[in-house]
Amino acid sequence: MLAPGGISGRQRITRHLWRMCYGLFIATGSFFLGQQQVFPAFLRGSIFLTLAALLPLPLLIYWFLRVRFSKGLQEQVVAQSGAGDSLKT
């Protein structure tokens, strides 16, 4: 990754989204499903805790598809990369 210059643009953002949402999925699963004793008795074992634990997965899919197949993001990334090139010299 370091020798060829790394990744930029959409690849970098999608990789960042994947890492953040997967970490959030692990954290919410550990909290809502693994620590049910901290919630009131009527919530323990309910579908609400399961839904809260699984919510990061559809969010990951939504944002991944939106970033990956959006045309507006590509124009912004190209414009920003062109502006920073003059500062490197």
PDB file of C-alpha atoms in Angstrom:
ATOM      1  CA  MET A   1       0.000   0.000   0.000  1.00  0.00           C
ATOM      2  CA  LEU A   2       2.732   2.485   0.835  1.00  0.00           C
ATOM      3  CA  ALA A   3       5.032   1.809  -2.124  1.00  0.00           C
ATOM      4  CA  PRO A   4       2.540   2.498  -4.960  1.00  0.00           C
ATOM      5  CA  GLY A   5       1.175   5.586  -3.190  1.00  0.00           C
ATOM      6  CA  GLY A   6      -1.784   4.152  -1.302  1.00  0.00           C
ATOM      7  CA  ILE A   7      -5.421   4.600  -2.158  1.00  0.00           C
ATOM      8  CA  SER A   8      -7.469   7.737  -2.618  1.00  0.00           C
ATOM      9  CA  GLY A   9     -10.896   8.923  -3.580  1.00  0.00           C
ATOM     10  CA  ARG A  10     -13.779   6.467  -3.496  1.00  0.00           C
ATOM     11  CA  GLN A  11     -11.616   3.526  -2.494  1.00  0.00           C
ATOM     12  CA  ARG A  12     -10.355   5.377   0.555  1.00  0.00           C
ATOM     13  CA  ILE A  13     -13.817   6.489   1.631  1.00  0.00           C
ATOM     14  CA  THR A  14     -15.367   3.043   1.140  1.00  0.00           C
ATOM     15  CA  ARG A  15     -12.546   1.442   3.100  1.00  0.00           C
ATOM     16  CA  HIS A  16     -13.088   3.974   5.881  1.00  0.00           C
ATOM     17  CA  LEU A  17     -16.853   3.302   5.858  1.00  0.00           C
ATOM     18  CA  TRP A  18     -16.271  -0.442   6.017  1.00  0.00           C
ATOM     19  CA  ARG A  19     -13.933  -0.149   8.981  1.00  0.00           C
ATOM     20  CA  MET A  20     -16.136   2.287  10.891  1.00  0.00           C
ATOM     21  CA  CYS A  21     -19.434   0.459  10.351  1.00  0.00           C
ATOM     22  CA  TYR A  22     -17.960  -2.963  11.057  1.00  0.00           C
ATOM     23  CA  GLY A  23     -16.466  -1.648  14.293  1.00  0.00           C
ATOM     24  CA  LEU A  24     -19.804  -0.076  15.185  1.00  0.00           C
ATOM     25  CA  PHE A  25     -21.530  -3.382  14.449  1.00  0.00           C
ATOM     26  CA  ILE A  26     -19.182  -5.223  16.814  1.00  0.00           C
ATOM     27  CA  ALA A  27     -19.647  -2.569  19.520  1.00  0.00           C
ATOM     28  CA  THR A  28     -23.443  -2.478  19.291  1.00  0.00           C
ATOM     29  CA  GLY A  29     -23.642  -6.259  19.233  1.00  0.00           C
ATOM     30  CA  SER A  30     -21.456  -6.491  22.309  1.00  0.00           C
ATOM     31  CA  PHE A  31     -23.464  -3.862  24.138  1.00  0.00           C
ATOM     32  CA  PHE A  32     -27.058  -4.621  23.182  1.00  0.00           C
ATOM     33  CA  LEU A  33     -26.796  -8.416  23.019  1.00  0.00           C
ATOM     34  CA  GLY A  34     -23.886  -9.138  25.332  1.00  0.00           C
ATOM     35  CA  GLN A  35     -24.812  -6.783  28.176  1.00  0.00           C
ATOM     36  CA  GLN A  36     -28.558  -7.259  28.451  1.00  0.00           C
ATOM     37  CA  GLN A  37     -28.435  -7.227  32.246  1.00  0.00           C
ATOM     38  CA  VAL A  38     -27.934  -3.431  32.212  1.00  0.00           C
ATOM     39  CA  PHE A  39     -31.298  -2.883  30.507  1.00  0.00           C
ATOM     40  CA  PRO A  40     -34.702  -2.936  32.209  1.00  0.00           C
ATOM     41  CA  ALA A  41     -36.313  -6.353  32.547  1.00  0.00           C
ATOM     42  CA  PHE A  42     -38.976  -5.721  29.892  1.00  0.00           C
ATOM     43  CA  LEU A  43     -36.272  -5.094  27.256  1.00  0.00           C
ATOM     44  CA  ARG A  44     -34.143  -8.151  27.988  1.00  0.00           C
ATOM     45  CA  GLY A  45     -34.482 -10.701  25.222  1.00  0.00           C
ATOM     46  CA  SER A  46     -36.718  -8.428  23.142  1.00  0.00           C
ATOM     47  CA  ILE A  47     -36.530  -7.781  19.420  1.00  0.00           C
ATOM     48  CA  PHE A  48     -35.642  -4.119  20.050  1.00  0.00           C
ATOM     49  CA  LEU A  49     -32.178  -4.975  21.359  1.00  0.00           C
ATOM     50  CA  THR A  50     -31.579  -7.277  18.415  1.00  0.00           C
ATOM     51  CA  LEU A  51     -32.640  -4.582  15.956  1.00  0.00           C
ATOM     52  CA  ALA A  52     -30.391  -2.030  17.660  1.00  0.00           C
ATOM     53  CA  ALA A  53     -27.483  -4.466  17.442  1.00  0.00           C
ATOM     54  CA  LEU A  54     -28.039  -5.197  13.738  1.00  0.00           C
ATOM     55  CA  LEU A  55     -28.768  -1.615  12.625  1.00  0.00           C
ATOM     56  CA  PRO A  56     -25.175  -0.818  11.532  1.00  0.00           C
ATOM     57  CA  LEU A  57     -25.310  -3.513   8.820  1.00  0.00           C
ATOM     58  CA  PRO A  58     -28.053  -1.901   6.693  1.00  0.00           C
ATOM     59  CA  LEU A  59     -26.427   1.473   7.294  1.00  0.00           C
ATOM     60  CA  LEU A  60     -23.142   0.087   6.006  1.00  0.00           C
ATOM     61  CA  ILE A  61     -24.798  -1.302   2.887  1.00  0.00           C
ATOM     62  CA  TYR A  62     -26.672   1.950   2.207  1.00  0.00           C
ATOM     63  CA  TRP A  63     -23.634   4.222   2.550  1.00  0.00           C
ATOM     64  CA  PHE A  64     -21.348   1.797   0.749  1.00  0.00           C
ATOM     65  CA  LEU A  65     -23.669   1.739  -2.290  1.00  0.00           C
ATOM     66  CA  ARG A  66     -24.233   5.480  -2.149  1.00  0.00           C
ATOM     67  CA  VAL A  67     -20.527   6.293  -2.072  1.00  0.00           C
ATOM     68  CA  ARG A  68     -19.504   3.594  -4.528  1.00  0.00           C
ATOM     69  CA  PHE A  69     -22.042   4.436  -7.239  1.00  0.00           C
ATOM     70  CA  SER A  70     -22.459   8.196  -6.759  1.00  0.00           C
ATOM     71  CA  LYS A  71     -21.327  10.474  -9.554  1.00  0.00           C
ATOM     72  CA  GLY A  72     -21.196  13.616  -7.404  1.00  0.00           C
ATOM     73  CA  LEU A  73     -18.518  12.232  -5.148  1.00  0.00           C
ATOM     74  CA  GLN A  74     -16.188  11.523  -8.061  1.00  0.00           C
ATOM     75  CA  GLU A  75     -16.407  15.140  -9.255  1.00  0.00           C
ATOM     76  CA  GLN A  76     -15.591  16.427  -5.763  1.00  0.00           C
ATOM     77  CA  VAL A  77     -12.617  14.095  -5.360  1.00  0.00           C
ATOM     78  CA  VAL A  78     -11.186  15.046  -8.773  1.00  0.00           C
ATOM     79  CA  ALA A  79     -11.604  18.763  -8.027  1.00  0.00           C
ATOM     80  CA  GLN A  80      -9.922  18.443  -4.645  1.00  0.00           C
ATOM     81  CA  SER A  81      -7.027  16.351  -5.921  1.00  0.00           C
ATOM     82  CA  GLY A  82      -6.347  18.852  -8.706  1.00  0.00           C
ATOM     83  CA  ALA A  83      -6.265  21.781  -6.284  1.00  0.00           C
ATOM     84  CA  GLY A  84      -3.705  20.151  -3.975  1.00  0.00           C
ATOM     85  CA  ASP A  85      -1.217  19.288  -6.730  1.00  0.00           C
ATOM     86  CA  SER A  86       0.086  22.849  -7.047  1.00  0.00           C
ATOM     87  CA  LEU A  87       0.987  22.914  -3.348  1.00  0.00           C
ATOM     88  CA  LYS A  88       3.285  19.881  -3.575  1.00  0.00           C
ATOM     89  CA  THR A  89       5.954  21.603  -5.708  1.00  0.00           C
TER      90      THR A  89
END
